[in-house]
Coordinates of C-alpha atoms and ligand atoms in Angstrom, one line a residue:
M124 CA 45.6 44.2 -187.1
L125 CA 44.5 47.8 -186.4
N126 CA 42.1 49.0 -189.0
T127 CA 43.0 52.6 -189.4
Q128 CA 39.8 53.2 -191.4
D129 CA 37.6 52.2 -188.4
V130 CA 39.1 54.6 -185.8
L131 CA 38.6 57.6 -187.9
N132 CA 35.4 56.5 -189.6
L133 CA 32.6 59.1 -188.9
S134 CA 29.9 57.4 -191.1
G135 CA 26.5 57.8 -189.5
K136 CA 27.6 60.8 -187.4
V137 CA 26.2 64.3 -187.6
A138 CA 28.9 67.0 -187.3
V139 CA 27.8 70.6 -186.7
V140 CA 30.4 73.2 -187.6
T141 CA 29.9 76.8 -186.8
G142 CA 31.7 79.4 -189.0
G143 CA 31.4 76.6 -191.6
A144 CA 31.3 79.0 -194.5
S145 CA 34.9 80.0 -194.4
G146 CA 38.5 79.3 -193.3
I147 CA 39.0 76.8 -190.5
G148 CA 35.3 75.8 -190.3
L149 CA 35.0 75.1 -194.0
A150 CA 38.2 73.0 -194.1
T151 CA 36.9 71.1 -191.1
A152 CA 33.5 70.5 -192.5
E153 CA 35.2 69.2 -195.7
L154 CA 37.5 66.9 -193.7
L155 CA 34.8 65.5 -191.4
A156 CA 32.5 64.9 -194.4
G157 CA 35.5 63.2 -196.2
F158 CA 35.6 60.7 -193.3
G159 CA 31.9 60.0 -193.6
A160 CA 30.1 62.4 -191.3
H161 CA 27.1 64.5 -192.4
A162 CA 28.5 68.0 -192.0
V163 CA 26.0 70.7 -191.0
L164 CA 27.6 74.0 -191.8
I165 CA 26.3 76.9 -189.7
D166 CA 27.0 80.5 -190.4
I167 CA 25.5 83.9 -190.9
N168 CA 26.9 84.1 -194.4
E169 CA 24.2 82.3 -196.3
A170 CA 25.6 82.6 -199.8
A171 CA 29.1 81.3 -198.8
G172 CA 27.6 78.6 -196.6
E173 CA 25.2 77.3 -199.2
A174 CA 28.1 77.2 -201.8
A175 CA 30.4 75.4 -199.3
A176 CA 27.8 72.7 -198.6
A177 CA 27.1 72.3 -202.3
G178 CA 30.9 71.9 -202.9
I179 CA 31.1 69.1 -200.3
R180 CA 28.1 67.4 -201.9
A181 CA 29.6 67.8 -205.4
G182 CA 32.7 65.9 -204.0
G183 CA 30.5 63.0 -202.9
G184 CA 30.1 64.1 -199.2
L185 CA 27.1 64.7 -197.0
A186 CA 26.5 68.3 -196.2
T187 CA 23.8 70.8 -195.5
F188 CA 23.9 74.5 -194.6
R189 CA 21.8 76.2 -191.9
R190 CA 21.7 79.9 -191.2
C191 CA 22.2 80.4 -187.5
D192 CA 23.6 83.4 -185.7
V193 CA 25.4 81.8 -182.7
T194 CA 24.8 85.0 -180.7
S195 CA 21.1 84.4 -180.8
A196 CA 19.6 82.0 -178.3
A197 CA 16.5 81.6 -180.4
D198 CA 18.6 80.7 -183.5
C199 CA 20.6 78.2 -181.5
E200 CA 17.6 76.5 -179.9
R201 CA 15.7 76.3 -183.2
T202 CA 18.8 75.0 -185.2
A203 CA 19.6 72.3 -182.6
A204 CA 16.0 71.1 -182.6
E205 CA 15.7 71.1 -186.4
I206 CA 19.0 69.2 -186.9
A207 CA 17.9 66.6 -184.3
A208 CA 14.5 66.2 -186.0
D209 CA 15.9 66.1 -189.6
L210 CA 19.1 64.0 -189.1
G211 CA 18.3 62.0 -186.0
G212 CA 20.9 63.4 -183.6
I213 CA 24.1 65.4 -183.2
H214 CA 27.4 63.6 -182.4
I215 CA 30.0 66.2 -183.1
L216 CA 29.9 69.9 -182.4
F217 CA 32.7 72.2 -183.6
N218 CA 32.1 75.6 -181.9
N219 CA 34.4 77.6 -184.2
A220 CA 32.7 80.9 -185.3
G221 CA 34.8 83.8 -184.1
V222 CA 35.6 87.4 -184.9
I223 CA 38.5 89.6 -183.9
R224 CA 39.0 93.3 -183.4
R225 CA 42.6 94.4 -183.2
Q226 CA 42.2 97.1 -180.6
S227 CA 43.4 97.8 -177.1
V228 CA 40.9 98.5 -174.2
T229 CA 41.2 102.2 -174.8
E230 CA 40.6 101.9 -178.5
L231 CA 37.7 99.4 -178.3
E232 CA 34.1 100.7 -178.6
E233 CA 31.7 98.9 -176.3
R234 CA 29.8 97.5 -179.3
D235 CA 33.0 95.8 -180.6
W236 CA 33.8 94.3 -177.2
D237 CA 30.3 92.9 -177.1
L238 CA 30.5 91.6 -180.7
V239 CA 33.8 89.7 -180.0
L240 CA 32.6 88.3 -176.7
N241 CA 29.2 87.4 -178.0
V242 CA 30.4 85.5 -181.1
S243 CA 33.6 84.0 -179.8
L244 CA 32.5 83.1 -176.2
K245 CA 28.8 83.4 -175.6
G246 CA 28.1 81.6 -178.9
V247 CA 30.0 78.5 -177.6
Y248 CA 27.7 78.6 -174.5
L249 CA 24.5 79.2 -176.4
L250 CA 24.8 76.5 -179.1
S251 CA 26.2 74.0 -176.6
K252 CA 23.3 74.6 -174.3
Y253 CA 20.9 73.3 -176.9
V254 CA 23.1 70.7 -178.5
I255 CA 24.2 68.9 -175.3
P256 CA 20.7 67.6 -174.5
V257 CA 20.5 66.2 -178.0
M258 CA 23.9 64.5 -177.6
E259 CA 22.8 63.1 -174.2
R260 CA 19.7 61.5 -175.8
G261 CA 22.0 59.9 -178.4
G262 CA 24.4 58.5 -175.7
G263 CA 27.2 61.1 -175.9
G264 CA 29.3 63.0 -178.3
S265 CA 32.4 65.2 -178.9
I266 CA 32.5 69.0 -178.6
I267 CA 35.5 70.9 -179.9
N268 CA 35.8 74.6 -179.1
T269 CA 38.1 76.9 -181.1
G270 CA 40.4 78.8 -178.8
S271 CA 43.6 80.5 -179.9
G272 CA 47.2 80.9 -178.8
W273 CA 45.9 84.2 -177.5
G274 CA 43.6 82.3 -175.1
L275 CA 46.8 81.0 -173.4
K276 CA 49.0 84.1 -173.6
G277 CA 48.3 87.8 -174.2
G278 CA 48.7 89.5 -177.6
D279 CA 48.9 93.2 -178.6
R280 CA 45.9 95.2 -179.6
A281 CA 43.4 92.4 -179.3
A282 CA 42.0 92.9 -175.7
A283 CA 38.5 91.6 -176.3
Y284 CA 39.7 88.6 -178.4
C285 CA 42.3 87.6 -175.7
A286 CA 39.6 87.8 -173.1
A287 CA 37.1 85.8 -175.2
K288 CA 39.6 83.1 -176.1
A289 CA 40.9 82.7 -172.5
G290 CA 37.2 82.3 -171.6
V291 CA 36.8 79.6 -174.2
V292 CA 39.7 77.6 -172.8
N293 CA 38.4 77.5 -169.3
L294 CA 34.7 77.1 -170.4
T295 CA 36.0 74.0 -172.2
R296 CA 37.4 72.5 -169.0
A297 CA 34.2 73.4 -167.1
M298 CA 32.0 71.7 -169.8
A299 CA 34.3 68.6 -169.8
I300 CA 33.7 68.2 -166.0
D301 CA 30.0 68.7 -166.2
H302 CA 29.2 66.6 -169.2
G303 CA 31.8 63.8 -169.1
P304 CA 29.5 61.5 -167.1
A305 CA 27.0 61.7 -170.0
G306 CA 29.6 60.5 -172.4
I307 CA 30.3 63.9 -173.9
R308 CA 33.9 64.9 -174.4
V309 CA 34.8 68.6 -174.6
N310 CA 38.1 69.8 -175.9
C311 CA 39.7 72.9 -177.3
V312 CA 41.9 73.4 -180.3
S313 CA 44.0 76.5 -180.1
P314 CA 45.3 77.6 -183.5
G315 CA 48.2 79.9 -184.2
D316 CA 48.1 82.3 -187.2
T317 CA 46.3 80.4 -189.9
D318 CA 45.8 81.7 -193.5
T319 CA 42.1 82.6 -193.6
P320 CA 40.1 85.7 -194.3
L321 CA 40.1 86.5 -190.6
L322 CA 43.9 86.7 -190.5
R323 CA 44.1 88.8 -193.6
D324 CA 41.5 91.2 -192.2
E325 CA 43.7 91.8 -189.2
A326 CA 46.3 93.4 -191.6
K327 CA 43.5 95.7 -192.7
Q328 CA 42.5 96.5 -189.2
L329 CA 46.1 97.3 -188.2
Q330 CA 46.5 99.3 -191.5
Q331 CA 49.5 97.1 -192.5
D332 CA 50.5 95.7 -195.8
E333 CA 48.9 92.3 -196.1
A334 CA 51.9 90.4 -197.6
A335 CA 54.3 91.9 -195.0
F336 CA 51.8 91.1 -192.2
L337 CA 51.5 87.4 -193.3
V338 CA 55.3 87.1 -193.6
A339 CA 55.7 88.5 -190.1
S340 CA 53.0 86.2 -188.7
A341 CA 54.7 83.2 -190.2
G342 CA 58.0 84.1 -188.7
G343 CA 58.9 83.7 -185.1
R344 CA 57.6 80.2 -184.9
P345 CA 59.8 77.1 -185.1
L346 CA 58.1 75.6 -188.2
E347 CA 58.5 79.0 -190.0
R348 CA 55.1 79.1 -191.8
L349 CA 51.5 80.0 -191.3
G350 CA 49.0 77.3 -190.5
T351 CA 46.6 76.2 -193.2
P352 CA 43.0 75.6 -192.4
R353 CA 43.6 71.9 -193.0
D354 CA 46.3 71.9 -190.3
I355 CA 43.7 72.9 -187.8
A356 CA 41.0 70.6 -189.3
N357 CA 43.3 67.6 -188.9
A358 CA 43.5 68.3 -185.1
V359 CA 39.7 68.6 -184.9
L360 CA 39.3 65.3 -186.7
F361 CA 41.4 63.7 -184.0
L362 CA 39.4 65.2 -181.3
A363 CA 36.1 64.4 -183.0
S364 CA 37.0 60.7 -183.6
D365 CA 37.3 57.7 -181.4
L366 CA 41.1 58.1 -181.6
S367 CA 40.7 60.6 -178.7
A368 CA 38.2 58.5 -176.7
W369 CA 39.9 59.2 -173.4
V370 CA 40.8 62.9 -174.1
T371 CA 38.5 65.5 -172.5
G372 CA 39.1 68.9 -171.0
S373 CA 42.3 69.3 -173.0
V374 CA 43.7 72.2 -175.0
L375 CA 45.5 71.1 -178.2
V376 CA 47.8 73.9 -179.5
V377 CA 48.3 73.8 -183.3
D378 CA 50.5 76.7 -184.1
G379 CA 53.8 75.5 -185.6
G380 CA 55.4 75.9 -182.2
G381 CA 54.5 79.6 -181.9
I382 CA 53.9 79.6 -178.1
A383 CA 56.4 76.8 -177.4
Ligands
NAD54 N1 42.9 82.4 -188.6 C1 43.7 82.5 -187.5 O1 44.9 82.9 -187.6 C2 43.1 82.0 -186.2 C3 44.0 81.8 -185.1 C4 43.5 81.4 -183.9 C5 42.2 81.2 -183.7 N2 41.3 81.4 -184.8 C6 39.9 81.2 -184.6 O2 39.4 80.2 -185.5 C7 38.0 80.4 -185.7 C8 37.7 80.4 -187.2 O3 38.4 81.6 -187.8 P1 38.8 81.7 -189.3 O4 40.2 82.2 -189.3 O5 38.5 80.5 -190.0 O6 37.9 82.9 -189.7 P2 36.9 83.2 -190.9 O7 36.6 84.7 -190.8 O8 37.5 82.7 -192.2 O9 35.6 82.4 -190.6 C9 34.8 82.7 -189.5 C10 33.3 82.4 -189.9 O10 32.5 82.7 -188.8 C11 31.3 83.2 -189.3 N3 30.6 83.9 -188.2 C12 30.9 85.2 -187.7 N4 30.0 85.5 -186.8 C13 29.1 84.5 -186.8 C14 27.9 84.3 -186.0 N5 27.4 85.3 -185.2 N6 27.2 83.2 -186.2 C15 27.6 82.2 -187.0 N7 28.7 82.4 -187.8 C16 29.5 83.5 -187.6 C17 31.8 84.1 -190.4 O11 30.7 84.5 -191.3 C18 32.8 83.3 -191.1 O12 32.3 82.4 -192.1 C19 37.7 81.7 -185.0 O13 37.1 81.3 -183.7 C20 39.0 82.3 -184.8 O14 39.0 83.2 -183.7 C21 41.8 81.8 -186.0

């Protein structure tokens, strides 16, 4: 009989989660650790990251925090090398750190365009560049990149974000083609509006009432609610585990039907 524990068991695996201090990254780190992985939370927010890792350890899971700015090649190179040396390898990489600026092209300052592209798109390239060789040495792995519904369709006043997330979607496919022969699967999870600090900050950026903004964000989708960070984490668990052993180059939309 199928042992459901075995297909989702991540014991002995090292799972690196960027943006692990908050929202979707934190929920995913908790879930992957709950299924036995050693979760390595990566973030620029040291206080929240250390607290998040401590929380997972207090619950009986394996977790450590490492400060790493995913826009820095030096940080990414050093972090990948240190994790490989300390934990023996990297098997799962969740490239999830992202920022949003709710502005059109004419509203956007160049520095905000650069910030959004550097964190949300270049960061995926940079950390993958240094983690993939570690995965290759270990015989393979699973990389999951966080896209967005707005990587598949446009959205209002989010020009840099839409560009970055569309880039993440096709970067995922390119990476899947290049690294599949080494046993590395690369997939994208594309969340719809999910209740995290990032979403709530959008209300502030748009100068809208937060409660009304959240209600509006939940509406207009068949399942009539916002996503929870755990909703997205569940999809990442699937893509990280052997349940998805023949899935690569795919985009898994998790959005309550928002772009159906
Ligand atoms: N929340 C949503 O509605 C939603 C929808 C679609 C996609 N997403 C995407 O999901 C991902 C996670 O977003 P979230 O909603 O959990 O946001 P969040 O703001 O709760 O968490 C993002 C984390 O990324 C970290 N971070 C920012 N810049 C970084 C950098 N340079 N290096 C390392 N870490 C950095 C932040 O400190 C923060 O802890 C993002 O890529 C976001 O674009 C979110």
